[in-house]
PDB file of C-alpha atoms in Angstrom:
ATOM      1  CA  UNK A   1     -59.850  34.230 -33.620  1.00 54.00           C
ATOM      2  CA  UNK A   2     -63.096  32.391 -33.444  1.00 51.00           C
ATOM      3  CA  UNK A   3     -63.606  29.473 -35.839  1.00 47.00           C
ATOM      4  CA  UNK A   4     -67.021  28.256 -36.685  1.00 45.00           C
ATOM      5  CA  UNK A   5     -70.242  28.009 -34.619  1.00 48.00           C
ATOM      6  CA  UNK A   6     -69.298  26.220 -31.435  1.00 41.00           C
ATOM      7  CA  UNK A   7     -65.545  26.137 -32.178  1.00 40.00           C
ATOM      8  CA  UNK A   8     -63.104  28.818 -31.157  1.00 39.00           C
ATOM      9  CA  UNK A   9     -59.493  29.301 -31.859  1.00 40.00           C
ATOM     10  CA  UNK A  10     -57.423  32.413 -31.198  1.00 42.00           C
ATOM     11  CA  UNK A  11     -54.326  32.620 -33.460  1.00 43.00           C
ATOM     12  CA  UNK A  12     -51.569  35.176 -33.265  1.00 41.00           C
ATOM     13  CA  UNK A  13     -52.613  36.608 -36.687  1.00 34.00           C
ATOM     14  CA  UNK A  14     -53.363  40.249 -35.814  1.00 34.00           C
ATOM     15  CA  UNK A  15     -52.115  39.551 -32.288  1.00 32.00           C
ATOM     16  CA  UNK A  16     -48.472  39.441 -33.105  1.00 30.00           C
ATOM     17  CA  UNK A  17     -46.391  37.101 -30.886  1.00 27.00           C
ATOM     18  CA  UNK A  18     -43.061  36.283 -32.347  1.00 29.00           C
ATOM     19  CA  UNK A  19     -42.043  32.669 -32.702  1.00 26.00           C
ATOM     20  CA  UNK A  20     -39.695  33.363 -29.874  1.00 26.00           C
ATOM     21  CA  UNK A  21     -41.233  36.216 -27.891  1.00 28.00           C
ATOM     22  CA  UNK A  22     -38.026  36.461 -25.924  1.00 22.00           C
ATOM     23  CA  UNK A  23     -34.448  35.514 -26.692  1.00 24.00           C
ATOM     24  CA  UNK A  24     -33.465  32.240 -25.088  1.00 23.00           C
ATOM     25  CA  UNK A  25     -30.380  32.255 -22.865  1.00 25.00           C
ATOM     26  CA  UNK A  26     -28.330  30.475 -25.654  1.00 25.00           C
ATOM     27  CA  UNK A  27     -29.240  33.195 -28.080  1.00 25.00           C
ATOM     28  CA  UNK A  28     -27.648  35.941 -26.000  1.00 24.00           C
ATOM     29  CA  UNK A  29     -24.292  37.561 -26.868  1.00 26.00           C
ATOM     30  CA  UNK A  30     -21.395  36.695 -24.579  1.00 27.00           C
ATOM     31  CA  UNK A  31     -21.849  38.256 -21.188  1.00 26.00           C
ATOM     32  CA  UNK A  32     -18.825  40.464 -21.879  1.00 28.00           C
ATOM     33  CA  UNK A  33     -20.871  42.226 -24.587  1.00 30.00           C
ATOM     34  CA  UNK A  34     -23.887  42.749 -22.304  1.00 32.00           C
ATOM     35  CA  UNK A  35     -24.576  46.097 -20.733  1.00 32.00           C
ATOM     36  CA  UNK A  36     -22.915  46.395 -17.392  1.00 36.00           C
ATOM     37  CA  UNK A  37     -20.754  43.230 -17.923  1.00 37.00           C
ATOM     38  CA  UNK A  38     -17.816  44.555 -19.868  1.00 36.00           C
ATOM     39  CA  UNK A  39     -14.128  43.980 -19.378  1.00 35.00           C
ATOM     40  CA  UNK A  40     -12.270  44.832 -16.209  1.00 34.00           C
ATOM     41  CA  UNK A  41     -10.788  47.939 -17.819  1.00 33.00           C
ATOM     42  CA  UNK A  42     -14.217  49.159 -18.677  1.00 33.00           C
ATOM     43  CA  UNK A  43     -15.185  49.077 -15.033  1.00 31.00           C
ATOM     44  CA  UNK A  44     -12.063  50.820 -13.977  1.00 34.00           C
ATOM     45  CA  UNK A  45     -10.518  47.659 -12.604  1.00 32.00           C
ATOM     46  CA  UNK A  46      -6.798  47.293 -13.119  1.00 30.00           C
ATOM     47  CA  UNK A  47      -5.110  44.058 -12.247  1.00 32.00           C
ATOM     48  CA  UNK A  48      -2.295  44.523  -9.717  1.00 38.00           C
ATOM     49  CA  UNK A  49       1.155  44.524 -11.270  1.00 45.00           C
ATOM     50  CA  UNK A  50       2.744  42.774  -8.431  1.00 47.00           C
ATOM     51  CA  UNK A  51       3.439  42.911  -4.661  1.00 47.00           C
ATOM     52  CA  UNK A  52       1.716  41.364  -1.771  1.00 46.00           C
ATOM     53  CA  UNK A  53       1.192  37.763  -1.308  1.00 49.00           C
ATOM     54  CA  UNK A  54       0.991  35.729  -4.554  1.00 52.00           C
ATOM     55  CA  UNK A  55      -2.587  35.505  -5.824  1.00 50.00           C
ATOM     56  CA  UNK A  56      -4.002  37.433  -2.852  1.00 58.00           C
ATOM     57  CA  UNK A  57      -4.441  40.659  -4.791  1.00 69.00           C
ATOM     58  CA  UNK A  58      -6.634  38.946  -7.430  1.00 74.00           C
ATOM     59  CA  UNK A  59      -9.427  37.941  -5.049  1.00 78.00           C
ATOM     60  CA  UNK A  60     -11.214  41.381  -4.956  1.00 73.00           C
ATOM     61  CA  UNK A  61     -10.947  41.518  -8.752  1.00 73.00           C
ATOM     62  CA  UNK A  62     -12.421  38.085  -9.266  1.00 71.00           C
ATOM     63  CA  UNK A  63     -15.298  38.940  -6.909  1.00 74.00           C
ATOM     64  CA  UNK A  64     -16.024  42.207  -8.719  1.00 77.00           C
ATOM     65  CA  UNK A  65     -15.908  40.451 -12.131  1.00 75.00           C
ATOM     66  CA  UNK A  66     -18.244  37.739 -10.787  1.00 71.00           C
ATOM     67  CA  UNK A  67     -20.640  40.354  -9.601  1.00 71.00           C
ATOM     68  CA  UNK A  68     -20.573  42.115 -12.952  1.00 67.00           C
ATOM     69  CA  UNK A  69     -21.169  38.787 -14.672  1.00 65.00           C
ATOM     70  CA  UNK A  70     -24.217  38.029 -12.611  1.00 59.00           C
ATOM     71  CA  UNK A  71     -25.545  41.560 -13.207  1.00 54.00           C
ATOM     72  CA  UNK A  72     -25.108  41.150 -16.938  1.00 51.00           C
ATOM     73  CA  UNK A  73     -26.956  37.821 -17.008  1.00 41.00           C
ATOM     74  CA  UNK A  74     -29.792  39.305 -14.962  1.00 41.00           C
ATOM     75  CA  UNK A  75     -30.010  42.244 -17.357  1.00 43.00           C
ATOM     76  CA  UNK A  76     -30.248  40.020 -20.491  1.00 44.00           C
ATOM     77  CA  UNK A  77     -32.383  37.263 -18.894  1.00 46.00           C
ATOM     78  CA  UNK A  78     -35.917  37.119 -20.476  1.00 54.00           C
ATOM     79  CA  UNK A  79     -38.569  38.928 -18.573  1.00 64.00           C
ATOM     80  CA  UNK A  80     -42.323  38.483 -18.942  1.00 63.00           C
ATOM     81  CA  UNK A  81     -44.339  41.649 -19.795  1.00 66.00           C
ATOM     82  CA  UNK A  82     -46.534  43.002 -17.056  1.00 69.00           C
ATOM     83  CA  UNK A  83     -49.632  40.864 -16.512  1.00 71.00           C
ATOM     84  CA  UNK A  84     -48.130  37.701 -18.198  1.00 78.00           C
ATOM     85  CA  UNK A  85     -45.726  34.971 -17.166  1.00 79.00           C
ATOM     86  CA  UNK A  86     -42.860  33.373 -18.962  1.00 79.00           C
ATOM     87  CA  UNK A  87     -42.925  29.501 -18.661  1.00 80.00           C
ATOM     88  CA  UNK A  88     -40.355  27.410 -20.486  1.00 79.00           C
ATOM     89  CA  UNK A  89     -39.612  30.379 -22.825  1.00 76.00           C
ATOM     90  CA  UNK A  90     -43.256  30.911 -23.818  1.00 80.00           C
ATOM     91  CA  UNK A  91     -45.789  33.590 -22.812  1.00 82.00           C
ATOM     92  CA  UNK A  92     -48.574  32.485 -20.453  1.00 90.00           C
ATOM     93  CA  UNK A  93     -51.605  34.251 -19.133  1.00 92.00           C
ATOM     94  CA  UNK A  94     -52.115  33.574 -15.337  1.00 93.00           C
ATOM     95  CA  UNK A  95     -54.864  31.063 -14.870  1.00 94.00           C
ATOM     96  CA  UNK A  96     -58.221  32.354 -13.863  1.00 96.00           C
ATOM     97  CA  UNK A  97     -59.985  31.098 -10.715  1.00 96.00           C
ATOM     98  CA  UNK A  98     -62.785  29.044 -12.151  1.00 96.00           C
ATOM     99  CA  UNK A  99     -66.136  29.207 -10.373  1.00 96.00           C
ATOM    100  CA  UNK A 100     -69.873  29.460 -10.795  1.00 97.00           C
ATOM    101  CA  UNK A 101     -72.419  31.227  -8.633  1.00 97.00           C
ATOM    102  CA  UNK A 102     -76.133  30.899  -9.188  1.00 96.00           C
ATOM    103  CA  UNK A 103     -77.045  34.249  -7.486  1.00 96.00           C
ATOM    104  CA  UNK A 104     -73.948  36.424  -7.410  1.00 97.00           C
ATOM    105  CA  UNK A 105     -73.756  39.325  -4.989  1.00 97.00           C
ATOM    106  CA  UNK A 106     -71.921  42.591  -5.697  1.00 98.00           C
ATOM    107  CA  UNK A 107     -68.235  42.446  -4.966  1.00 97.00           C
ATOM    108  CA  UNK A 108     -65.341  44.691  -5.739  1.00 97.00           C
ATOM    109  CA  UNK A 109     -65.299  48.314  -7.027  1.00 96.00           C
ATOM    110  CA  UNK A 110     -68.267  49.901  -8.746  1.00 95.00           C
ATOM    111  CA  UNK A 111     -66.919  53.352  -9.661  1.00 93.00           C
ATOM    112  CA  UNK A 112     -65.708  54.056 -13.181  1.00 86.00           C
ATOM    113  CA  UNK A 113     -61.949  53.364 -13.478  1.00 85.00           C
ATOM    114  CA  UNK A 114     -59.779  56.289 -12.516  1.00 79.00           C
ATOM    115  CA  UNK A 115     -58.635  58.220 -15.631  1.00 72.00           C
ATOM    116  CA  UNK A 116     -61.080  56.251 -17.858  1.00 70.00           C
ATOM    117  CA  UNK A 117     -61.417  57.957 -21.259  1.00 67.00           C
ATOM    118  CA  UNK A 118     -65.063  58.821 -22.210  1.00 73.00           C
ATOM    119  CA  UNK A 119     -66.155  56.657 -25.171  1.00 77.00           C
ATOM    120  CA  UNK A 120     -69.035  57.528 -27.451  1.00 78.00           C
ATOM    121  CA  UNK A 121     -71.531  55.057 -28.767  1.00 89.00           C
ATOM    122  CA  UNK A 122     -71.545  51.616 -27.109  1.00 94.00           C
ATOM    123  CA  UNK A 123     -69.121  50.710 -24.411  1.00 95.00           C
ATOM    124  CA  UNK A 124     -68.112  48.135 -21.727  1.00 96.00           C
ATOM    125  CA  UNK A 125     -66.937  48.945 -18.293  1.00 96.00           C
ATOM    126  CA  UNK A 126     -65.319  46.590 -15.791  1.00 97.00           C
ATOM    127  CA  UNK A 127     -64.275  48.498 -12.680  1.00 97.00           C
ATOM    128  CA  UNK A 128     -62.479  45.510 -10.984  1.00 96.00           C
ATOM    129  CA  UNK A 129     -59.866  45.476 -13.721  1.00 95.00           C
ATOM    130  CA  UNK A 130     -59.831  49.180 -14.577  1.00 93.00           C
ATOM    131  CA  UNK A 131     -61.429  48.631 -18.000  1.00 94.00           C
ATOM    132  CA  UNK A 132     -63.663  51.044 -19.953  1.00 94.00           C
ATOM    133  CA  UNK A 133     -63.562  50.191 -23.680  1.00 94.00           C
ATOM    134  CA  UNK A 134     -65.525  51.021 -26.769  1.00 94.00           C
ATOM    135  CA  UNK A 135     -67.615  48.304 -28.426  1.00 95.00           C
ATOM    136  CA  UNK A 136     -66.517  48.593 -32.040  1.00 92.00           C
ATOM    137  CA  UNK A 137     -67.460  46.600 -35.035  1.00 90.00           C
ATOM    138  CA  UNK A 138     -68.805  43.134 -34.842  1.00 92.00           C
ATOM    139  CA  UNK A 139     -66.371  40.257 -35.045  1.00 90.00           C
ATOM    140  CA  UNK A 140     -65.323  40.000 -38.645  1.00 85.00           C
ATOM    141  CA  UNK A 141     -65.338  36.884 -40.714  1.00 78.00           C
ATOM    142  CA  UNK A 142     -62.074  35.681 -42.183  1.00 69.00           C
ATOM    143  CA  UNK A 143     -61.481  32.381 -43.991  1.00 65.00           C
ATOM    144  CA  UNK A 144     -63.724  29.423 -43.454  1.00 57.00           C
ATOM    145  CA  UNK A 145     -65.670  30.187 -40.366  1.00 56.00           C
ATOM    146  CA  UNK A 146     -62.948  32.283 -38.666  1.00 63.00           C
ATOM    147  CA  UNK A 147     -64.071  35.339 -36.575  1.00 75.00           C
ATOM    148  CA  UNK A 148     -61.627  38.062 -35.463  1.00 83.00           C
ATOM    149  CA  UNK A 149     -62.326  40.830 -32.834  1.00 89.00           C
ATOM    150  CA  UNK A 150     -61.158  44.356 -33.483  1.00 91.00           C
ATOM    151  CA  UNK A 151     -57.524  44.982 -32.426  1.00 89.00           C
ATOM    152  CA  UNK A 152     -58.141  47.860 -29.916  1.00 89.00           C
ATOM    153  CA  UNK A 153     -61.811  47.546 -29.186  1.00 93.00           C
ATOM    154  CA  UNK A 154     -64.350  44.965 -27.972  1.00 96.00           C
ATOM    155  CA  UNK A 155     -66.248  43.201 -30.696  1.00 96.00           C
ATOM    156  CA  UNK A 156     -69.728  41.563 -30.643  1.00 95.00           C
ATOM    157  CA  UNK A 157     -70.533  38.124 -32.001  1.00 92.00           C
ATOM    158  CA  UNK A 158     -73.006  39.054 -34.722  1.00 91.00           C
ATOM    159  CA  UNK A 159     -75.432  36.202 -34.036  1.00 91.00           C
ATOM    160  CA  UNK A 160     -75.868  37.230 -30.417  1.00 94.00           C
ATOM    161  CA  UNK A 161     -78.461  39.519 -28.852  1.00 95.00           C
ATOM    162  CA  UNK A 162     -78.298  43.211 -29.572  1.00 94.00           C
ATOM    163  CA  UNK A 163     -76.476  45.472 -27.118  1.00 95.00           C
ATOM    164  CA  UNK A 164     -79.746  47.169 -26.017  1.00 92.00           C
ATOM    165  CA  UNK A 165     -82.137  44.377 -26.856  1.00 93.00           C
ATOM    166  CA  UNK A 166     -83.197  43.806 -23.146  1.00 90.00           C
ATOM    167  CA  UNK A 167     -83.269  39.995 -23.655  1.00 94.00           C
ATOM    168  CA  UNK A 168     -81.044  37.257 -24.928  1.00 96.00           C
ATOM    169  CA  UNK A 169     -77.295  36.768 -24.385  1.00 97.00           C
ATOM    170  CA  UNK A 170     -74.717  39.251 -25.652  1.00 96.00           C
ATOM    171  CA  UNK A 171     -71.268  37.739 -26.492  1.00 96.00           C
ATOM    172  CA  UNK A 172     -68.391  40.167 -26.649  1.00 96.00           C
ATOM    173  CA  UNK A 173     -64.741  39.202 -27.456  1.00 95.00           C
ATOM    174  CA  UNK A 174     -61.430  41.005 -27.246  1.00 95.00           C
ATOM    175  CA  UNK A 175     -57.770  40.292 -27.508  1.00 94.00           C
ATOM    176  CA  UNK A 176     -55.595  39.473 -24.455  1.00 92.00           C
ATOM    177  CA  UNK A 177     -52.402  40.652 -26.153  1.00 88.00           C
ATOM    178  CA  UNK A 178     -51.771  42.891 -29.200  1.00 86.00           C
ATOM    179  CA  UNK A 179     -48.320  43.566 -30.586  1.00 78.00           C
ATOM    180  CA  UNK A 180     -46.166  44.475 -27.518  1.00 76.00           C
ATOM    181  CA  UNK A 181     -48.982  45.609 -25.264  1.00 84.00           C
ATOM    182  CA  UNK A 182     -51.750  43.967 -23.246  1.00 88.00           C
ATOM    183  CA  UNK A 183     -55.025  43.780 -25.205  1.00 92.00           C
ATOM    184  CA  UNK A 184     -58.342  45.224 -24.139  1.00 94.00           C
ATOM    185  CA  UNK A 185     -59.099  42.005 -22.187  1.00 95.00           C
ATOM    186  CA  UNK A 186     -55.636  41.607 -20.797  1.00 93.00           C
ATOM    187  CA  UNK A 187     -56.764  41.477 -17.182  1.00 94.00           C
ATOM    188  CA  UNK A 188     -59.957  39.541 -17.584  1.00 96.00           C
ATOM    189  CA  UNK A 189     -58.475  36.551 -15.781  1.00 96.00           C
ATOM    190  CA  UNK A 190     -58.564  38.603 -12.554  1.00 96.00           C
ATOM    191  CA  UNK A 191     -62.361  38.664 -12.398  1.00 97.00           C
ATOM    192  CA  UNK A 192     -64.177  37.033  -9.571  1.00 97.00           C
ATOM    193  CA  UNK A 193     -67.976  36.297  -8.871  1.00 97.00           C
ATOM    194  CA  UNK A 194     -69.855  39.417  -8.084  1.00 98.00           C
ATOM    195  CA  UNK A 195     -67.547  41.803  -9.954  1.00 98.00           C
ATOM    196  CA  UNK A 196     -69.583  44.506 -11.862  1.00 98.00           C
ATOM    197  CA  UNK A 197     -69.909  44.517 -15.549  1.00 98.00           C
ATOM    198  CA  UNK A 198     -71.544  47.552 -17.211  1.00 97.00           C
ATOM    199  CA  UNK A 199     -72.853  47.622 -20.779  1.00 97.00           C
ATOM    200  CA  UNK A 200     -73.603  51.012 -22.252  1.00 95.00           C
ATOM    201  CA  UNK A 201     -75.678  51.233 -25.475  1.00 93.00           C
ATOM    202  CA  UNK A 202     -78.510  53.331 -26.854  1.00 87.00           C
ATOM    203  CA  UNK A 203     -77.803  56.061 -24.352  1.00 88.00           C
ATOM    204  CA  UNK A 204     -78.619  53.802 -21.377  1.00 92.00           C
ATOM    205  CA  UNK A 205     -76.582  51.413 -19.132  1.00 94.00           C
ATOM    206  CA  UNK A 206     -77.166  47.837 -18.047  1.00 97.00           C
ATOM    207  CA  UNK A 207     -75.452  46.303 -15.131  1.00 98.00           C
ATOM    208  CA  UNK A 208     -74.356  42.655 -14.711  1.00 98.00           C
ATOM    209  CA  UNK A 209     -72.544  40.673 -11.964  1.00 98.00           C
ATOM    210  CA  UNK A 210     -69.917  38.016 -12.805  1.00 98.00           C
ATOM    211  CA  UNK A 211     -71.590  34.603 -12.197  1.00 98.00           C
ATOM    212  CA  UNK A 212     -69.326  32.165 -13.912  1.00 98.00           C
ATOM    213  CA  UNK A 213     -65.619  32.001 -14.777  1.00 98.00           C
ATOM    214  CA  UNK A 214     -64.424  29.065 -16.988  1.00 97.00           C
ATOM    215  CA  UNK A 215     -61.245  28.377 -18.800  1.00 97.00           C
ATOM    216  CA  UNK A 216     -61.435  25.834 -21.632  1.00 95.00           C
ATOM    217  CA  UNK A 217     -59.178  24.407 -24.344  1.00 92.00           C
ATOM    218  CA  UNK A 218     -59.223  26.366 -27.490  1.00 84.00           C
ATOM    219  CA  UNK A 219     -60.951  23.574 -29.394  1.00 74.00           C
ATOM    220  CA  UNK A 220     -64.408  24.943 -28.617  1.00 81.00           C
ATOM    221  CA  UNK A 221     -66.524  27.067 -26.290  1.00 87.00           C
ATOM    222  CA  UNK A 222     -69.097  25.625 -23.998  1.00 91.00           C
ATOM    223  CA  UNK A 223     -72.590  25.769 -25.351  1.00 90.00           C
ATOM    224  CA  UNK A 224     -73.779  28.321 -22.758  1.00 91.00           C
ATOM    225  CA  UNK A 225     -71.119  30.820 -23.992  1.00 91.00           C
ATOM    226  CA  UNK A 226     -72.648  31.442 -27.372  1.00 87.00           C
ATOM    227  CA  UNK A 227     -74.971  34.404 -27.548  1.00 83.00           C
ATOM    228  CA  UNK A 228     -78.649  33.957 -28.304  1.00 88.00           C
ATOM    229  CA  UNK A 229     -81.206  36.564 -29.315  1.00 92.00           C
ATOM    230  CA  UNK A 230     -83.903  35.186 -27.192  1.00 93.00           C
ATOM    231  CA  UNK A 231     -84.205  33.971 -23.680  1.00 94.00           C
ATOM    232  CA  UNK A 232     -82.808  35.252 -20.351  1.00 95.00           C
ATOM    233  CA  UNK A 233     -80.559  38.300 -20.466  1.00 97.00           C
ATOM    234  CA  UNK A 234     -76.915  37.502 -20.015  1.00 97.00           C
ATOM    235  CA  UNK A 235     -73.517  39.032 -20.942  1.00 98.00           C
ATOM    236  CA  UNK A 236     -70.646  36.739 -22.096  1.00 98.00           C
ATOM    237  CA  UNK A 237     -67.005  37.909 -22.370  1.00 97.00           C
ATOM    238  CA  UNK A 238     -64.420  35.793 -24.268  1.00 95.00           C
ATOM    239  CA  UNK A 239     -60.783  36.132 -24.719  1.00 94.00           C
ATOM    240  CA  UNK A 240     -57.473  34.117 -25.043  1.00 92.00           C
ATOM    241  CA  UNK A 241     -55.914  32.242 -22.174  1.00 94.00           C
ATOM    242  CA  UNK A 242     -53.213  29.612 -21.460  1.00 94.00           C
ATOM    243  CA  UNK A 243     -49.941  29.879 -23.269  1.00 90.00           C
ATOM    244  CA  UNK A 244     -48.592  30.519 -26.726  1.00 86.00           C
ATOM    245  CA  UNK A 245     -47.937  27.315 -28.671  1.00 85.00           C
ATOM    246  CA  UNK A 246     -47.564  25.934 -32.265  1.00 79.00           C
ATOM    247  CA  UNK A 247     -50.677  24.551 -33.990  1.00 73.00           C
ATOM    248  CA  UNK A 248     -50.888  23.838 -37.650  1.00 73.00           C
ATOM    249  CA  UNK A 249     -48.116  26.220 -38.502  1.00 72.00           C
ATOM    250  CA  UNK A 250     -49.507  29.126 -36.466  1.00 74.00           C
ATOM    251  CA  UNK A 251     -48.716  30.595 -33.074  1.00 76.00           C
ATOM    252  CA  UNK A 252     -51.861  30.381 -31.054  1.00 82.00           C
ATOM    253  CA  UNK A 253     -53.082  30.612 -27.451  1.00 88.00           C
ATOM    254  CA  UNK A 254     -53.862  27.255 -25.979  1.00 92.00           C
ATOM    255  CA  UNK A 255     -57.009  28.094 -24.174  1.00 93.00           C
ATOM    256  CA  UNK A 256     -59.966  30.483 -23.940  1.00 93.00           C
ATOM    257  CA  UNK A 257     -61.352  32.318 -20.971  1.00 97.00           C
ATOM    258  CA  UNK A 258     -65.140  32.729 -20.691  1.00 97.00           C
ATOM    259  CA  UNK A 259     -66.820  35.025 -18.305  1.00 98.00           C
ATOM    260  CA  UNK A 260     -70.604  35.142 -17.699  1.00 98.00           C
ATOM    261  CA  UNK A 261     -72.513  37.899 -16.134  1.00 98.00           C
ATOM    262  CA  UNK A 262     -76.150  37.880 -14.905  1.00 98.00           C
ATOM    263  CA  UNK A 263     -78.325  41.062 -14.554  1.00 98.00           C
ATOM    264  CA  UNK A 264     -77.786  42.885 -11.285  1.00 97.00           C
ATOM    265  CA  UNK A 265     -80.880  42.592  -9.101  1.00 91.00           C
TER     266      UNK A 265
END
């Protein structure tokens, strides 16, 4: 969620992240109730009724039960979804490699992502992260200066340049995580200088190369990130970053990731 001109906050409203995205270890049922960690009888283990040296017959049983216990703990232990990490019980997006290049050179794949679905109207393609997405409605206003991107599509900051204007900076925003699935910009943190960005609009296509990657606190975007309808042509992509945390009674992502692309020469 973007808040105000020059300030950006991304809350979990519309990007549902439960207060505890994963159960903590202390919230788990006893290991004996976990799958694969039941009683000895359940595993076909029958304690010896006697014979042999005293206590010696129990050793294999103890080892098997210990193995079952560890397997049960591993099964129940919190796991981060693909593309994210779990740090101190909270979801975290891997940190992007921050950099800036004045004259980027093409790097990485250029072909359309394999299996990419054709999208009508305006679209964004980022081959390096397998992205081809529709550019839907503009970011919608909600509350006092809050701006929210579409759930499944990429949204445009309404004050930025037009998609096919040929000049000015276009700012596009998308979610990093939606419900239980990665959002449209879920892999944006993987981008590097020179990666190709393709903007499709008005029946044509415009190519950009990643020139800047910056991760900032959610308190505000840098001035260069905001789109402008005049000036040099640029493409700016914005999404959530950092980790999920509490802020003013809401669950929000702690940072924002901003990607800048310059026209491919």
